[in-house]
């Protein structure tokens, strides 16, 4: 089987895992009503998933660093499938929370290992594109998975979504077993040494890029629907279409970001994507009374934001190539924390300042990410100069 097909299989699995994470936001009202809890309590399911994913993924990846990559992704998928079955059969809100915790553990292993495998099986010079394809699968869950989940919940009940995901997960395990070769893991890195990586300036800066880039994105995206209705004055009937355009642009941006990284390098792609990201967030606050203008800005914003996503995933692996699995795990954790922090900061901004402030605060956060990228670039350039002088 061609390598490209194997990468697309990993992208489909990433899509499946992404759907299981994001689907709760699409059926939150149904879950809350079913369990007899408030929307706020239902919303905690999202927070719990993100925190467990963020905290436990680096630990699990460190403990399993030397494990064969195929075996590891199959183990993660097994845990993921079991959690989805438990979500279907267990009664009550409390037990559903337990199932979500188990699901987050499996999801973290699956996504990080899928990214790791994609980079390792790719042809030389195509690693970034392979990672971008897997990331595209994850972002596609926002566009396709969540709406499909909502339709399923309307038709036969929200719990059947999880048994459906479990069945697809079992099929995925069989496909992975038959198509993905055995791949050697990385050298084991104890958790204490893994955390010590955070003391290295280039690692800390690399993760800071992820945090401020995705945090800035999350500040604005979390409240995008009310912003478009209240500030931009877009009719409620156009919101679904606007979000669909946004989602499609994110998939294209992810793929183009990978292509650009392979063709022109990490830093030109990161700088270009984040500068366009900042510009679009600022413009969104200026084209408030033009539907066409708002849709054009949304398209370019999403494109720019997710072109950074695939590039940054690859960038992280280059900072510590001998510990690529651990670095991807740390980066995934930082992404989850950034989304949670961005949503929280955005909420405070809406309450304490104004809804219109989220685009400016988001742009400021992405500017910090751009600054961290510039410092990283200069550190790399200085190190290169020193090595050349020694030679």
C-alpha positions in Angstrom: 0.0 0.0 0.0 1.4 3.5 -0.9 2.6 5.6 1.9 0.1 8.3 1.1 -2.8 5.9 1.6 -1.4 4.9 5.0 -1.3 8.6 6.0 -4.9 9.1 4.9 -5.9 6.1 7.1 -4.2 7.9 10.0 -6.1 11.1 9.1 -9.4 9.2 9.2 -8.6 7.8 12.6 -7.7 11.3 13.7 -11.1 12.5 12.4 -12.8 9.8 14.5 -11.0 10.8 17.7 -11.6 14.5 17.0 -15.3 13.8 16.6 -15.5 12.1 19.9 -13.9 15.1 21.6 -15.9 17.9 19.9 -19.2 16.2 19.6 -20.3 17.1 23.1 -20.4 20.8 22.3 -22.8 20.0 19.4 -25.2 17.9 21.6 -24.7 19.6 24.9 -28.4 20.5 25.3 -29.4 16.9 24.7 -26.9 15.5 27.2 -27.8 18.0 29.9 -31.5 17.2 29.4 -31.0 13.5 29.4 -29.0 13.5 32.7 -31.1 16.3 34.3 -28.1 18.6 34.8 -27.5 22.2 33.9 -25.8 23.4 30.7 -22.9 24.5 32.9 -22.5 21.0 34.4 -22.8 19.5 30.9 -20.1 21.9 29.7 -17.7 20.5 32.4 -17.5 17.4 30.2 -15.5 19.4 27.7 -13.3 20.9 30.4 -12.6 17.5 32.0 -11.8 15.9 28.7 -9.3 18.7 27.8 -7.6 18.7 31.2 -7.2 14.9 31.3 -5.9 14.9 27.7 -3.5 17.8 28.5 -2.1 16.4 31.7 -2.0 12.7 31.0 -0.9 12.5 27.4 2.8 13.5 28.0 3.0 11.1 30.9 1.6 8.2 28.9 3.8 9.0 25.9 6.9 9.0 28.2 5.9 5.7 29.7 5.3 4.1 26.3 8.2 5.9 24.4 10.0 2.7 23.5 6.9 0.7 22.5 6.4 -0.3 18.9 4.3 2.5 17.3 1.7 0.1 15.7 1.2 -1.7 19.0 0.8 1.7 20.8 -1.8 3.1 18.5 -3.7 -0.2 18.6 -3.6 0.0 22.4 -4.8 3.6 22.4 -7.6 2.7 20.0 -8.6 -0.2 22.2 -8.9 2.1 25.2 -10.8 4.6 23.1 -13.3 2.0 21.8 -13.9 0.7 25.3 -14.6 4.2 26.6 -17.2 4.8 23.8 -18.9 1.5 24.6 -19.1 2.6 28.3 -20.5 5.9 27.2 -23.3 4.0 25.5 -24.1 1.4 28.2 -23.4 3.2 31.5 -26.3 5.2 33.2 -26.0 8.6 34.8 -23.9 11.7 34.6 -21.2 10.6 37.0 -20.4 7.4 35.1 -20.5 9.3 31.8 -17.7 11.5 33.2 -15.7 8.4 34.0 -16.1 7.2 30.4 -15.0 10.6 29.1 -11.9 10.4 31.2 -11.0 7.0 29.8 -11.8 8.3 26.3 -9.4 11.3 26.8 -6.6 8.9 27.8 -7.1 6.8 24.7 -7.5 9.8 22.4 -4.3 11.4 23.5 -2.3 8.3 22.8 -4.0 7.8 19.4 -3.5 11.3 18.1 0.1 11.8 19.2 1.1 8.3 17.9 -0.7 8.9 14.6 1.3 12.2 14.1 4.5 10.3 15.1 3.8 7.5 12.6 2.9 9.9 9.8 6.3 11.7 10.2 8.2 8.4 10.4 6.7 6.7 7.3 6.8 9.8 5.1 9.3 10.1 2.3 12.2 12.5 2.9 11.1 16.1 2.5 7.4 15.1 2.9 7.2 14.9 6.7 5.4 18.2 7.2 2.8 17.3 4.5 2.1 14.0 6.1 1.6 15.6 9.5 -0.6 18.2 7.9 -2.9 15.5 6.4 -3.4 13.9 9.9 -4.1 17.4 11.4 -6.6 18.0 8.5 -8.4 14.8 9.6 -8.7 16.2 13.1 -10.0 19.6 12.0 -12.5 17.9 9.6 -14.2 16.5 12.7 -15.4 20.1 13.4 -16.9 20.4 10.0 -18.3 17.0 9.3 -18.3 15.0 12.6 -20.1 17.5 14.8 -23.0 18.2 12.3 -23.4 14.4 11.6 -23.5 13.8 15.3 -26.2 16.3 15.8 -28.2 14.8 13.0 -27.8 11.3 14.6 -28.9 12.6 18.0 -32.0 14.1 16.4 -32.8 10.9 14.5 -32.1 8.1 17.0 -30.7 9.6 20.2 -27.4 11.0 21.3 -26.0 7.8 23.0 -26.0 6.0 19.6 -23.3 8.3 18.4 -20.8 6.7 20.8 -21.7 3.1 19.9 -21.3 4.1 16.2 -17.8 5.6 17.0 -16.9 2.4 18.9 -17.8 0.2 15.9 -15.8 2.5 13.5 -12.9 2.3 16.0 -12.9 -1.5 15.9 -12.8 -1.4 12.1 -9.9 1.1 12.3 -8.0 -1.2 14.6 -8.2 -4.0 12.0 -7.1 -1.7 9.2 -4.2 -0.4 11.2 -3.1 -3.9 12.0 -3.2 -4.9 8.3 -1.6 -1.8 6.8 0.8 0.0 9.2 4.2 -1.7 9.6 5.9 -2.2 12.9 7.8 1.0 13.7 10.4 1.4 16.4 9.6 3.8 19.2 11.9 6.5 20.6 14.5 6.1 23.3 12.6 6.2 26.7 12.8 9.5 28.5 11.8 9.5 32.2 9.1 11.9 33.1 11.5 14.0 35.2 13.7 14.4 32.1 10.6 15.1 30.0 9.6 17.9 32.3 13.2 19.1 32.3 12.9 19.7 28.5 10.7 22.6 29.5 13.7 24.3 30.9 15.4 24.4 27.5 14.8 27.8 25.9 14.0 26.4 22.5 11.5 23.9 23.8 9.8 26.4 26.1 9.6 29.0 23.2 8.3 26.3 20.8 5.5 25.4 23.2 4.8 29.1 23.9 4.3 29.6 20.1 1.6 26.9 20.3 0.0 28.3 23.4 -0.3 31.9 22.2 -1.2 31.0 18.6 -4.0 28.6 19.5 -5.0 30.6 22.6 -5.5 33.7 20.4 -7.5 31.7 17.9 -9.7 30.2 20.7 -10.4 33.6 22.3 -12.1 34.7 19.1 -13.5 31.4 17.8 -15.2 30.3 21.0 -17.5 33.3 20.7 -17.6 33.6 17.0 -21.3 32.9 16.5 -22.6 35.6 18.9 -19.9 37.9 17.5 -21.2 37.5 14.0 -24.8 38.0 15.0 -24.3 40.8 17.5 -21.3 42.8 16.2 -21.2 41.9 12.5 -25.0 41.9 12.2 -25.2 38.7 10.2 -28.6 37.1 10.1 -28.9 33.9 12.2 -29.8 31.9 9.1 -26.4 32.6 7.6 -24.4 31.4 10.6 -24.3 27.8 9.6 -23.0 28.7 6.1 -20.4 31.0 7.6 -19.1 28.3 9.9 -19.0 25.8 7.0 -16.9 28.2 5.0 -14.7 28.7 8.1 -14.3 24.9 8.4 -13.5 24.2 4.8 -10.9 27.0 4.9 -9.2 25.4 7.9 -8.8 22.1 6.0 -7.3 23.8 3.0 -5.0 25.9 5.3 -3.8 22.8 7.1 -2.8 21.1 3.8 -1.3 24.2 2.2 0.7 24.9 5.4 2.3 21.4 5.1 3.1 21.9 1.5 4.6 25.4 2.2 6.8 24.0 5.0 8.2 21.3 2.7 8.8 23.8 -0.1 9.9 27.0 1.7 10.6 25.9 5.3 9.2 26.2 8.8 9.8 29.9 9.6 8.6 31.5 6.4 5.4 29.5 6.7 4.9 30.3 10.4 5.6 34.0 10.0 3.4 34.3 6.9 0.5 32.4 8.5 0.6 34.2 11.8 0.9 37.7 10.3 -2.1 37.0 8.1 -3.9 35.6 11.2 -3.3 38.9 13.1 -4.4 41.0 10.1 -7.7 39.0 9.6 -8.6 39.3 13.3 -8.1 43.1 13.2 -10.0 43.3 9.9 -12.9 41.3 11.3 -13.7 44.2 13.6 -13.5 46.7 10.7 -15.8 45.0 8.2 -18.7 44.8 10.5 -21.5 45.8 8.1 -20.5 43.8 5.0 -21.6 40.2 4.8 -19.3 39.5 1.8 -16.4 41.2 3.6 -17.0 39.3 6.8 -17.2 35.9 4.9 -14.0 36.8 3.0 -12.2 37.6 6.3 -13.5 34.4 8.0 -12.1 32.4 5.1 -8.7 33.9 5.2 -8.6 33.9 9.0 -9.3 30.1 9.2 -6.9 29.5 6.3 -4.1 31.4 8.1 -4.7 29.9 11.5 -4.6 26.3 10.5 -1.7 26.7 8.0 0.2 27.4 11.3 -1.3 24.3 12.9 0.3 21.7 10.7 3.6 23.6 10.4 3.9 24.0 14.2 3.3 20.3 14.7 6.2 19.5 12.5 8.3 22.4 13.9 8.0 20.9 17.4 9.5 17.6 16.2 12.5 19.3 14.8 13.4 21.0 18.1 14.1 17.6 19.7 14.3 15.0 16.9 15.5 12.3 19.3 12.3 12.8 21.4 9.8 13.5 18.7 7.0 11.4 20.4 7.4 13.2 23.7 7.5 16.6 22.0 4.3 15.9 20.1 2.7 14.8 23.4 3.8 18.0 25.1 2.5 20.0 22.1 -0.9 18.3 22.2 -1.2 19.1 25.9 -0.3 22.7 25.2 -2.9 22.8 22.5 -5.6 21.6 24.9 -4.6 24.0 27.6 -4.5 26.9 25.0 -8.1 26.1 23.9 -9.3 26.0 27.5 -7.4 29.2 28.4 -8.5 31.0 25.3 -12.2 30.2 26.0 -11.8 31.4 29.6 -10.0 34.6 28.7 -12.6 35.3 25.9 -15.4 34.8 28.4 -13.9 37.3 30.8 -13.4 39.8 28.0 -17.0 39.5 27.0 -18.2 40.0 30.6 -15.7 42.6 31.7 -15.0 44.6 28.5 -17.2 43.9 25.4 -17.9 41.2 22.9 -16.2 43.3 20.3 -12.9 43.1 22.2 -12.3 39.4 21.5 -10.7 39.9 18.0 -8.2 42.5 19.4 -7.2 40.4 22.4 -6.9 37.3 20.1 -4.7 39.3 17.7 -2.5 40.4 20.6 -2.1 36.8 21.7 -1.1 35.7 18.1 1.4 38.6 18.1 3.1 37.1 21.2 3.3 33.8 19.3 4.9 35.6 16.4 7.4 37.2 18.7 8.3 33.9 20.3 8.8 32.5 16.7 11.1 35.3 15.9 13.2 34.7 19.0 13.4 31.0 18.1 14.5 31.8 14.6 17.3 34.1 15.9 18.5 31.5 18.3 18.7 29.0 15.5 20.5 31.5 13.2 23.0 32.3 16.0 23.7 28.6 16.7 24.2 28.0 13.0 26.7 30.9 12.8 28.7 29.6 15.8 28.9 26.1 14.2 30.0 27.4 10.9 32.8 29.5 12.6 34.0 26.4 14.5 34.2 24.5 11.2 
